[in-house]
Coordinates of C-alpha atoms and ligand atoms in Angstrom, one line a residue:
M1 CA -95.3 -9.7 -31.4
Q2 CA -93.6 -9.4 -34.7
T3 CA -91.3 -12.1 -36.0
T4 CA -88.8 -9.8 -37.7
P5 CA -85.9 -12.0 -38.7
L6 CA -82.5 -11.4 -36.9
V7 CA -80.3 -10.7 -39.9
I8 CA -76.9 -9.1 -40.4
T9 CA -78.1 -6.4 -42.8
S10 CA -80.4 -5.0 -40.0
I11 CA -77.2 -4.1 -38.1
L12 CA -75.9 -2.1 -41.0
N13 CA -79.3 -0.4 -41.6
F14 CA -79.4 0.4 -37.9
A15 CA -75.9 1.9 -37.8
E16 CA -76.7 4.0 -40.9
A17 CA -79.9 5.3 -39.2
A18 CA -78.7 5.7 -35.6
H19 CA -75.1 6.9 -35.9
P20 CA -74.3 7.5 -39.6
R21 CA -71.5 10.0 -38.8
V22 CA -69.5 7.7 -36.4
E23 CA -66.1 7.1 -37.9
I24 CA -64.5 4.0 -39.3
V25 CA -60.8 4.3 -39.8
S26 CA -58.8 1.7 -41.6
R27 CA -55.1 1.3 -42.5
T28 CA -55.0 -0.1 -46.0
V29 CA -52.6 -2.7 -47.2
E30 CA -51.1 0.0 -49.4
G31 CA -50.3 1.8 -46.1
R32 CA -52.9 4.7 -46.4
I33 CA -55.3 5.7 -43.7
Q34 CA -58.9 5.4 -45.0
R35 CA -61.6 7.4 -43.2
Y36 CA -65.3 7.2 -43.6
D37 CA -68.3 6.5 -41.4
Y38 CA -71.2 4.1 -41.0
A39 CA -73.2 5.9 -43.7
G40 CA -70.1 5.5 -46.0
L41 CA -69.8 1.8 -45.1
A42 CA -73.5 1.2 -45.8
A43 CA -73.3 3.0 -49.2
R44 CA -70.1 1.2 -50.3
T45 CA -71.5 -2.1 -49.1
R46 CA -74.6 -1.6 -51.3
R47 CA -72.4 -0.9 -54.3
L48 CA -70.3 -4.0 -53.5
A49 CA -73.5 -6.1 -53.3
R50 CA -74.5 -4.9 -56.7
A51 CA -71.1 -5.8 -58.1
L52 CA -71.3 -9.2 -56.5
Q53 CA -74.7 -9.7 -58.2
A54 CA -73.2 -8.6 -61.5
L55 CA -70.5 -11.3 -61.0
G56 CA -73.3 -13.9 -60.7
V57 CA -73.2 -14.5 -56.9
K58 CA -76.4 -16.0 -55.9
S59 CA -78.2 -17.0 -52.7
G60 CA -76.3 -19.8 -50.9
D61 CA -73.1 -19.3 -52.9
R62 CA -69.8 -19.3 -51.0
V63 CA -67.5 -16.3 -51.5
A64 CA -64.0 -16.6 -50.0
S65 CA -61.7 -13.9 -48.5
L66 CA -58.0 -14.0 -47.8
A67 CA -57.7 -10.6 -46.2
W68 CA -56.5 -8.5 -43.2
N69 CA -58.5 -6.2 -40.9
T70 CA -59.4 -3.5 -43.4
H71 CA -62.5 -1.5 -44.4
R72 CA -62.7 -3.6 -47.6
H73 CA -62.9 -6.8 -45.7
L74 CA -65.5 -5.2 -43.4
E75 CA -67.6 -4.4 -46.5
L76 CA -67.5 -8.0 -47.6
F77 CA -68.7 -8.9 -44.1
Y78 CA -72.0 -7.2 -44.9
A79 CA -72.3 -7.4 -48.6
V80 CA -71.9 -11.2 -49.0
P81 CA -74.3 -12.3 -46.2
G82 CA -76.6 -9.4 -47.2
L83 CA -77.1 -11.1 -50.6
R84 CA -77.9 -14.4 -48.8
A85 CA -74.5 -15.8 -49.9
V86 CA -71.9 -17.0 -47.4
L87 CA -68.5 -15.4 -46.6
N88 CA -65.8 -18.0 -46.1
T89 CA -63.0 -16.2 -44.3
V90 CA -59.9 -18.2 -45.0
N91 CA -57.1 -18.0 -42.5
P92 CA -54.0 -17.0 -44.5
R93 CA -51.6 -18.3 -41.9
L94 CA -52.7 -21.9 -42.7
F95 CA -50.3 -24.0 -44.9
D96 CA -50.9 -23.9 -48.6
D97 CA -52.5 -27.3 -48.7
Q98 CA -54.9 -26.4 -45.9
I99 CA -55.9 -23.1 -47.6
L100 CA -56.6 -25.1 -50.7
Y101 CA -58.5 -27.7 -48.6
V102 CA -60.7 -25.0 -47.1
L103 CA -61.5 -23.3 -50.5
E104 CA -62.3 -26.7 -52.1
H105 CA -64.3 -27.9 -49.1
A106 CA -66.3 -24.6 -49.0
Q107 CA -66.7 -24.8 -52.8
S108 CA -66.2 -21.0 -53.0
G109 CA -66.7 -19.6 -56.5
V110 CA -65.2 -16.1 -55.9
L111 CA -62.0 -15.3 -54.1
F112 CA -61.3 -11.8 -52.8
Y113 CA -57.7 -11.3 -51.6
D114 CA -55.3 -8.6 -50.3
R115 CA -52.2 -8.1 -52.4
S116 CA -50.1 -9.5 -49.5
F117 CA -51.6 -12.9 -50.5
Q118 CA -50.7 -12.6 -54.2
P119 CA -47.9 -15.2 -53.9
V120 CA -50.2 -17.8 -52.2
V121 CA -52.9 -17.2 -54.8
E122 CA -50.4 -17.5 -57.6
R123 CA -49.1 -20.7 -56.1
L124 CA -52.5 -22.3 -55.7
A125 CA -54.7 -20.8 -58.5
D126 CA -54.2 -23.8 -60.9
R127 CA -55.3 -26.2 -58.2
M128 CA -58.4 -24.4 -57.2
T129 CA -61.3 -26.2 -58.9
T130 CA -64.2 -24.1 -57.8
V131 CA -62.9 -20.6 -57.7
K132 CA -63.8 -19.0 -61.1
T133 CA -63.4 -15.3 -60.2
F134 CA -60.5 -13.6 -58.5
V135 CA -60.7 -10.1 -57.1
L136 CA -57.7 -8.3 -55.9
M137 CA -58.5 -5.9 -53.0
A138 CA -56.2 -3.0 -54.0
D139 CA -56.4 0.6 -55.0
E140 CA -56.9 0.8 -58.7
D141 CA -53.6 2.5 -59.4
S142 CA -51.7 -0.3 -57.6
H143 CA -53.6 -3.2 -59.3
D144 CA -50.9 -5.6 -60.4
P145 CA -52.3 -9.2 -60.2
G146 CA -49.2 -10.9 -61.7
T147 CA -50.0 -14.3 -63.3
V148 CA -53.6 -14.4 -61.9
S149 CA -56.3 -12.9 -64.0
A150 CA -58.0 -10.9 -61.3
L151 CA -60.5 -8.1 -61.2
N152 CA -59.9 -5.0 -59.1
Y153 CA -62.0 -4.4 -56.0
E154 CA -62.2 -0.6 -56.3
A155 CA -63.0 -0.8 -60.0
L156 CA -65.9 -3.1 -59.2
V157 CA -67.3 -0.9 -56.4
G158 CA -66.7 2.3 -58.4
A159 CA -68.7 1.0 -61.4
E160 CA -71.9 0.6 -59.3
S161 CA -74.2 3.2 -57.8
D162 CA -75.8 2.6 -54.4
A163 CA -79.1 4.2 -55.3
A164 CA -82.3 2.4 -54.4
F165 CA -80.7 -1.0 -53.7
A166 CA -82.9 -3.0 -51.4
W167 CA -81.4 -5.9 -49.5
P168 CA -83.3 -9.2 -50.2
V169 CA -85.4 -10.8 -47.5
I170 CA -83.2 -13.2 -45.6
D171 CA -84.1 -16.3 -43.5
E172 CA -82.5 -15.8 -40.1
N173 CA -81.3 -19.4 -40.0
A174 CA -79.5 -19.1 -43.3
G175 CA -75.7 -19.3 -43.3
A176 CA -73.8 -16.1 -43.3
F177 CA -70.2 -16.9 -42.4
L178 CA -68.2 -20.1 -42.9
C179 CA -65.3 -20.2 -40.5
Y180 CA -62.8 -23.1 -40.2
T181 CA -61.0 -24.2 -37.1
S182 CA -57.2 -24.0 -37.5
G183 CA -56.7 -27.7 -38.0
T184 CA -53.8 -28.3 -35.6
T185 CA -55.2 -31.9 -35.5
G186 CA -56.4 -33.1 -38.9
D187 CA -58.1 -31.1 -41.6
P188 CA -59.7 -27.8 -40.7
K189 CA -63.4 -28.1 -39.9
G190 CA -66.0 -25.7 -41.1
V191 CA -68.5 -24.0 -38.9
L192 CA -71.4 -22.2 -40.6
Y193 CA -72.6 -19.2 -38.6
S194 CA -76.3 -18.3 -39.2
H195 CA -77.5 -14.7 -39.4
R196 CA -79.5 -15.4 -36.2
A197 CA -76.4 -16.7 -34.3
V198 CA -74.3 -13.7 -35.4
V199 CA -76.9 -11.1 -34.4
L200 CA -77.7 -12.7 -31.0
H201 CA -74.0 -13.1 -30.3
G202 CA -73.4 -9.5 -31.4
M203 CA -76.1 -8.2 -29.1
A204 CA -75.0 -10.2 -26.1
A205 CA -71.3 -9.4 -26.4
G206 CA -71.7 -5.7 -25.9
L207 CA -73.6 -6.1 -22.6
S208 CA -72.1 -4.8 -19.3
S209 CA -71.4 -8.4 -18.1
A210 CA -69.3 -8.9 -21.2
F211 CA -67.5 -6.1 -23.2
G212 CA -69.6 -3.3 -21.7
L213 CA -69.3 -1.1 -24.7
T214 CA -70.8 2.4 -25.0
A215 CA -71.0 5.0 -27.8
F216 CA -68.0 6.7 -26.2
D217 CA -65.8 3.7 -27.0
V218 CA -63.3 3.6 -29.8
V219 CA -62.7 0.0 -30.7
M220 CA -59.7 -1.5 -32.5
P221 CA -60.1 -5.2 -33.2
C222 CA -56.6 -6.9 -33.2
S223 CA -58.2 -10.3 -33.4
S224 CA -58.4 -11.2 -37.1
L225 CA -61.4 -10.8 -39.2
Y226 CA -60.5 -14.1 -40.8
H227 CA -60.6 -15.9 -37.5
A228 CA -64.1 -16.4 -36.1
T229 CA -65.2 -13.0 -37.3
A230 CA -62.7 -11.1 -35.0
W231 CA -64.8 -12.1 -32.0
G232 CA -67.9 -10.5 -33.5
L233 CA -66.5 -6.9 -33.2
P234 CA -67.6 -6.0 -36.8
F235 CA -71.2 -6.4 -35.5
I236 CA -70.8 -5.5 -31.8
C237 CA -69.3 -2.0 -32.8
P238 CA -72.2 -0.8 -35.0
I239 CA -74.8 -2.2 -32.6
N240 CA -73.2 -0.1 -29.8
G241 CA -72.3 3.0 -31.9
C242 CA -68.6 2.6 -31.4
K243 CA -66.0 4.2 -33.6
M244 CA -64.0 1.4 -35.3
V245 CA -60.3 1.4 -36.0
L246 CA -58.9 -1.3 -38.3
P247 CA -55.1 -1.9 -38.2
A248 CA -54.8 -4.0 -41.5
E249 CA -51.8 -6.4 -41.1
K250 CA -49.8 -4.0 -38.9
M251 CA -50.1 -5.7 -35.6
D252 CA -46.5 -5.0 -34.4
G253 CA -46.1 -2.9 -31.2
A254 CA -45.0 0.3 -32.9
S255 CA -47.8 0.4 -35.5
L256 CA -50.5 -0.5 -32.9
Q257 CA -49.3 2.2 -30.6
E258 CA -49.3 4.8 -33.3
L259 CA -52.8 4.0 -34.5
M260 CA -54.2 3.7 -31.0
S261 CA -52.9 7.1 -29.9
N262 CA -53.8 8.9 -33.2
E263 CA -57.3 7.6 -33.1
G264 CA -58.1 7.7 -29.4
V265 CA -58.6 3.9 -29.1
T266 CA -60.2 3.0 -25.7
F267 CA -60.9 -0.7 -26.2
S268 CA -59.1 -3.4 -28.0
G269 CA -58.7 -7.1 -28.1
G270 CA -56.4 -9.8 -29.4
V271 CA -54.5 -13.0 -28.6
P272 CA -51.7 -12.8 -26.0
T273 CA -48.9 -12.8 -28.5
I274 CA -49.9 -9.5 -29.9
W275 CA -49.9 -7.9 -26.4
T276 CA -46.5 -9.4 -25.7
M277 CA -45.1 -7.5 -28.6
Y278 CA -47.1 -4.3 -27.7
L279 CA -45.9 -4.3 -24.1
A280 CA -42.3 -5.0 -25.2
H281 CA -42.5 -2.0 -27.5
L282 CA -43.9 0.2 -24.7
A283 CA -41.1 -1.0 -22.4
Q284 CA -38.4 -0.3 -25.0
T285 CA -39.6 3.2 -26.0
G286 CA -41.3 4.4 -22.8
G287 CA -44.4 5.0 -24.9
S288 CA -47.8 5.5 -23.5
V289 CA -51.1 3.6 -24.2
G290 CA -52.9 6.8 -25.0
S291 CA -56.6 6.6 -24.3
L292 CA -56.7 2.8 -24.0
K293 CA -58.8 1.7 -21.0
R294 CA -59.7 -1.9 -21.5
I295 CA -58.6 -4.9 -23.6
I296 CA -60.1 -8.3 -24.0
I297 CA -57.6 -11.1 -24.4
G298 CA -58.4 -14.7 -25.4
G299 CA -57.5 -17.5 -27.7
S300 CA -55.0 -18.8 -25.1
A301 CA -54.7 -18.3 -21.4
V302 CA -53.8 -14.7 -20.4
P303 CA -50.4 -14.8 -18.6
R304 CA -51.0 -13.2 -15.2
A305 CA -47.8 -11.1 -15.6
M306 CA -49.3 -9.5 -18.7
A307 CA -52.5 -8.5 -17.0
Q308 CA -50.6 -7.1 -14.0
T309 CA -48.2 -5.1 -16.2
F310 CA -51.2 -3.6 -18.1
K311 CA -52.8 -2.6 -14.8
T312 CA -49.9 -1.3 -12.8
K313 CA -47.8 0.3 -15.5
H314 CA -50.5 1.5 -17.9
G315 CA -53.8 1.6 -16.0
V316 CA -55.4 -0.7 -18.5
Q317 CA -58.0 -3.3 -17.4
V318 CA -57.5 -6.7 -18.9
L319 CA -60.7 -8.8 -19.3
Q320 CA -60.0 -12.4 -20.2
I321 CA -62.4 -14.1 -22.6
W322 CA -62.8 -17.7 -23.7
G323 CA -64.4 -19.0 -26.8
M324 CA -63.9 -21.0 -29.9
T325 CA -64.7 -21.1 -33.6
E326 CA -67.6 -23.4 -32.7
T327 CA -69.2 -20.8 -30.4
C328 CA -69.2 -17.8 -32.8
P329 CA -66.8 -17.4 -30.8
L330 CA -67.6 -15.8 -27.5
G331 CA -68.4 -18.1 -24.5
V332 CA -67.5 -16.3 -21.3
V333 CA -65.9 -13.0 -20.2
A334 CA -64.2 -12.3 -16.9
T335 CA -65.9 -9.2 -15.6
P336 CA -66.2 -8.1 -12.0
T337 CA -69.3 -8.5 -9.8
P338 CA -70.3 -7.0 -6.5
A339 CA -69.7 -10.4 -4.8
L340 CA -66.1 -10.2 -6.0
A341 CA -65.6 -6.6 -5.3
A342 CA -66.6 -7.3 -1.6
G343 CA -63.4 -9.3 -1.4
G344 CA -61.3 -6.2 -2.3
E345 CA -59.4 -5.1 -5.4
D346 CA -56.7 -7.8 -5.1
H347 CA -59.4 -10.5 -5.0
V348 CA -61.1 -9.0 -8.0
D349 CA -57.8 -9.0 -9.9
E350 CA -56.9 -12.5 -8.9
V351 CA -60.2 -13.9 -10.1
I352 CA -60.4 -11.8 -13.3
W353 CA -56.9 -12.7 -14.3
T354 CA -56.9 -16.4 -13.5
R355 CA -60.5 -17.4 -14.7
Q356 CA -61.4 -17.4 -18.3
G357 CA -64.7 -15.7 -17.5
R358 CA -68.2 -16.0 -16.1
L359 CA -71.5 -17.3 -17.4
Q360 CA -73.1 -15.0 -20.0
F361 CA -76.8 -15.1 -20.9
G362 CA -77.1 -17.2 -24.1
I363 CA -74.5 -19.8 -23.5
E364 CA -74.9 -22.5 -21.0
L365 CA -71.9 -24.4 -19.5
K366 CA -71.5 -27.6 -17.6
I367 CA -68.5 -29.7 -16.6
V368 CA -68.7 -33.5 -17.1
Q369 CA -66.4 -35.9 -15.2
D370 CA -64.9 -39.1 -16.7
D371 CA -67.8 -41.2 -15.3
G372 CA -70.3 -39.1 -17.2
T373 CA -71.7 -37.3 -14.2
E374 CA -71.9 -33.5 -13.9
A375 CA -69.1 -32.1 -11.7
P376 CA -70.1 -29.9 -8.7
R377 CA -69.8 -26.2 -9.3
D378 CA -67.1 -25.9 -6.6
G379 CA -64.3 -24.3 -8.6
E380 CA -62.1 -27.4 -8.0
T381 CA -63.6 -30.5 -9.7
S382 CA -62.4 -30.5 -13.3
G383 CA -63.8 -32.3 -16.3
A384 CA -64.8 -31.9 -19.9
L385 CA -66.3 -28.4 -20.6
M386 CA -69.6 -28.7 -22.5
V387 CA -71.5 -25.7 -23.9
R388 CA -74.9 -25.1 -25.6
G389 CA -77.0 -22.2 -26.8
P390 CA -78.1 -20.3 -29.9
W391 CA -74.6 -19.5 -31.1
T392 CA -73.1 -23.0 -30.4
I393 CA -72.4 -25.4 -33.2
Q394 CA -74.9 -28.2 -34.0
R395 CA -73.0 -29.9 -36.9
Y396 CA -69.7 -29.1 -38.8
Y397 CA -70.2 -28.0 -42.3
R398 CA -70.8 -30.9 -44.8
K399 CA -70.5 -33.6 -42.1
D400 CA -73.1 -36.3 -41.6
A401 CA -73.3 -36.5 -37.9
D402 CA -74.0 -33.8 -35.3
A403 CA -71.2 -32.4 -33.2
A404 CA -73.6 -31.7 -30.3
D405 CA -75.3 -34.5 -28.4
A406 CA -79.1 -35.1 -28.4
E407 CA -79.6 -32.4 -25.7
G408 CA -77.5 -29.9 -27.7
W409 CA -74.4 -30.1 -25.5
F410 CA -71.1 -29.7 -27.4
D411 CA -67.9 -31.0 -26.0
T412 CA -65.3 -28.2 -26.3
G413 CA -62.2 -30.4 -25.9
D414 CA -61.2 -28.2 -23.0
I415 CA -60.8 -29.3 -19.4
A416 CA -62.2 -26.8 -16.9
T417 CA -63.8 -26.1 -13.5
L418 CA -66.9 -24.0 -12.8
D419 CA -67.5 -22.3 -9.4
A420 CA -70.7 -21.2 -7.6
D421 CA -70.4 -17.7 -8.9
G422 CA -70.4 -18.9 -12.5
F423 CA -66.7 -18.4 -13.1
M424 CA -65.1 -20.9 -15.4
R425 CA -61.4 -21.8 -15.4
I426 CA -59.7 -23.8 -18.1
T427 CA -57.0 -26.0 -16.8
D428 CA -56.0 -27.5 -20.2
R429 CA -57.0 -28.7 -23.6
A430 CA -57.9 -32.3 -23.2
K431 CA -55.1 -33.3 -25.6
D432 CA -52.5 -31.2 -23.8
V433 CA -53.1 -32.5 -20.3
I434 CA -49.9 -34.0 -18.9
K435 CA -50.5 -37.4 -17.2
T436 CA -47.8 -38.3 -14.9
G437 CA -47.9 -41.2 -12.4
G438 CA -51.7 -41.2 -12.4
E439 CA -51.9 -37.5 -11.7
W440 CA -52.5 -34.5 -14.0
I441 CA -50.4 -31.4 -14.5
S442 CA -52.0 -28.3 -16.0
S443 CA -49.7 -27.1 -18.7
I444 CA -51.5 -23.8 -18.7
D445 CA -50.8 -23.2 -15.0
L446 CA -47.2 -24.1 -15.4
E447 CA -46.7 -21.9 -18.5
N448 CA -48.4 -19.0 -16.7
I449 CA -45.9 -19.2 -13.9
A450 CA -42.8 -19.7 -16.1
V451 CA -43.7 -16.8 -18.4
A452 CA -43.4 -14.4 -15.4
C453 CA -39.7 -15.4 -15.0
P454 CA -37.5 -12.4 -16.0
G455 CA -36.4 -12.5 -19.6
V456 CA -38.9 -15.1 -20.7
K457 CA -41.0 -14.2 -23.7
I458 CA -42.9 -17.4 -24.4
A459 CA -43.0 -20.5 -22.2
A460 CA -44.4 -23.8 -23.6
V461 CA -45.0 -26.8 -21.4
F462 CA -46.0 -30.2 -22.8
G463 CA -45.7 -33.9 -21.8
V464 CA -43.3 -36.3 -23.4
P465 CA -43.2 -40.1 -22.9
H466 CA -41.2 -41.1 -19.8
P467 CA -40.2 -44.7 -19.0
K468 CA -41.3 -44.6 -15.4
W469 CA -44.0 -41.9 -15.1
E470 CA -45.8 -42.4 -18.4
E471 CA -45.3 -38.7 -19.2
R472 CA -43.3 -35.9 -17.7
P473 CA -43.3 -32.2 -18.5
L474 CA -40.7 -30.4 -20.5
L475 CA -40.5 -26.6 -20.6
V476 CA -39.4 -24.9 -23.7
I477 CA -38.5 -21.2 -23.4
E478 CA -38.2 -18.5 -26.0
P479 CA -36.4 -15.6 -24.3
H480 CA -36.9 -11.9 -25.1
E481 CA -34.3 -10.7 -27.6
G482 CA -31.0 -10.1 -25.8
A483 CA -32.2 -11.6 -22.5
A484 CA -29.8 -14.0 -20.8
V485 CA -32.0 -16.7 -19.2
T486 CA -30.5 -19.9 -17.9
K487 CA -32.0 -23.3 -17.0
D488 CA -30.9 -22.8 -13.3
A489 CA -32.5 -19.4 -13.1
V490 CA -35.8 -20.7 -14.5
L491 CA -35.8 -23.7 -12.1
A492 CA -35.0 -21.5 -9.2
F493 CA -37.8 -19.2 -10.2
L494 CA -40.3 -22.1 -10.4
E495 CA -39.2 -23.8 -7.2
P496 CA -41.1 -21.7 -4.6
R497 CA -44.1 -21.3 -6.8
I498 CA -45.1 -24.9 -7.7
V499 CA -45.4 -28.3 -6.0
K500 CA -42.2 -30.4 -6.5
W501 CA -43.7 -33.0 -8.8
W502 CA -44.7 -30.3 -11.3
T503 CA -41.0 -29.4 -11.9
P504 CA -40.2 -29.8 -15.6
D505 CA -37.7 -32.6 -16.2
D506 CA -35.8 -30.3 -18.5
V507 CA -35.8 -26.7 -19.6
L508 CA -34.8 -26.1 -23.2
F509 CA -34.3 -22.9 -25.1
D510 CA -35.8 -22.9 -28.6
A511 CA -38.1 -20.9 -30.8
V512 CA -41.7 -21.7 -29.8
P513 CA -43.8 -22.7 -32.9
L514 CA -47.2 -21.0 -33.1
T515 CA -50.3 -22.3 -34.9
A516 CA -52.2 -20.3 -37.6
T517 CA -54.3 -18.8 -34.8
G518 CA -51.3 -17.8 -32.7
K519 CA -51.5 -20.6 -30.1
I520 CA -48.4 -22.6 -29.0
D521 CA -48.2 -25.5 -31.4
K522 CA -47.7 -28.3 -28.9
K523 CA -48.1 -31.0 -31.5
V524 CA -44.9 -29.9 -33.2
L525 CA -43.1 -29.6 -29.8
R526 CA -44.2 -33.0 -28.7
E527 CA -43.0 -34.6 -31.9
K528 CA -39.7 -32.7 -31.9
Y529 CA -38.9 -33.7 -28.3
R530 CA -40.7 -37.1 -28.0
G531 CA -37.5 -39.1 -27.4
H532 CA -36.0 -36.5 -25.0
L533 CA -36.7 -38.4 -21.8
A534 CA -36.5 -41.9 -23.3
G535 CA -34.4 -44.5 -21.5
Ligands
ADP601 P1 -58.4 -23.2 -33.1 O1 -58.8 -23.2 -34.5 O2 -57.0 -22.8 -32.9 O3 -58.8 -24.3 -32.3 P2 -60.2 -21.6 -31.7 O4 -60.2 -20.2 -31.6 O5 -61.5 -22.3 -32.1 O6 -59.1 -21.9 -32.7 O7 -59.6 -22.2 -30.4 C1 -60.5 -22.4 -29.3 C2 -59.7 -22.9 -28.2 O8 -58.7 -22.0 -27.7 C3 -60.5 -23.2 -27.0 O9 -61.1 -24.5 -27.1 C4 -59.4 -23.2 -25.9 O10 -58.7 -24.4 -25.8 C5 -58.5 -22.1 -26.3 N1 -58.8 -20.8 -25.7 C6 -59.5 -19.8 -26.1 N2 -59.6 -18.8 -25.2 C7 -58.8 -19.3 -24.1 C8 -58.5 -18.7 -22.9 N3 -58.9 -17.5 -22.5 N4 -57.7 -19.4 -22.0 C9 -57.3 -20.7 -22.4 N5 -57.6 -21.3 -23.6 C10 -58.3 -20.6 -24.4

């Protein structure tokens, strides 16, 4: 058999040949709606590649982006790896010093940025030692780079022709994307995705056991292109012939609803916080979900109440997914099976909504207990979740030691169970587990219950030092705007739903801090309230 390398440009070539007229619709940062198709994407990408070559970008170089979900960012997703260079997608929600750290660590020579990030670039430009070329991703007539001497994206692309540009031959194990973890503990860590990993991941994610996409789907990624390649959707869509809709930075409920109904979006995905805003908007306006049929939610546990509202009020199926930057990022997806269906619809919902997902071909899972032995697959025994496979990390970028063990197993830092049907359930992140009187409380389970209490927008549970019990849980609640929620009401809501010793020692009302990837920032909460139960 042939040994054709698995490379990212082959996805673009395929889309151009197989479904050239399937649309790609993007909001732009200027607020326009840009429309073209896979043939148009391929043509502009070739021109961009020529422009990058003209800028001196060579094989192995790192090119950085600070950008939203737009067609321009999508073009960089293909042009940079297509030239055998590496696209370092920087998360703009990181702190200034972390953004600088990432750029310096990746040693990126060119920085592409949306004009929303002009202030950050202006603040940091003098401290960037490796970036020599700045490119502002804006329409030519709105090009206003301020104090930074930046080229214009459209001018660069416009100056090139796409005629007879042949992509170079690429080694499938070469790096394509450099994605950093959000660094809630310590500096962000770089994960270099190879072409092979991205292609295999992209092929697997569309399967019926996972996203189950067809050419009839219209897909809007609300997971960020800068965070672990938006769950691979920029590759999964062209592989499956799906129309793509890109929302730029407009992830508020009203903007999402408008774009979704205008473009006939059937499938979307994003972290729970986005869907909280979207559902709140629908509830306020009585608006409809349009053609939306299914959404994938991950990054944090899906609140049960959210999945239920989507189903009962809007007829939308929620599929929970789990993954991490270190797994490209997809690990498992919660899709039904005949075995589940035999137990009835309620049983299917219960499992799909409360498990992170089931085993997918290409990524192996096992649970390891404290004594080093593998836990039984009984759905009850929890332990450290280990993963391995062709899109799992071997070693962090520019680190000396492997992150995976000698057999390839990578410890995810999550605590989970696995059952006989291959469904995995996360009970906590190892560092968030609350240890109280020799027992464990799952902060995720408690949050999931608390967030269903009327008026609660976000519920955060974390352990703080306690003189007698080692740690006890506190519950911090951010209510919906205008909702009157009281401590007594929350405790009364929890009482019939949890065992007594799980009851939080206090319920506080505060704004819940989120990390750069939209997760509850428990480190900040633990620090803020560390003395709350002392003495
Ligand atoms: P970060 O940089 O914030 O760590 P990642 O996306 O790499 O960003 O985070 C991965 C982690 O997110 C996982 O290890 C897990 O703890 C959490 N996570 C992802 N999906 C889920 C989910 N469906 N349920 C619970 N936790 C999740």
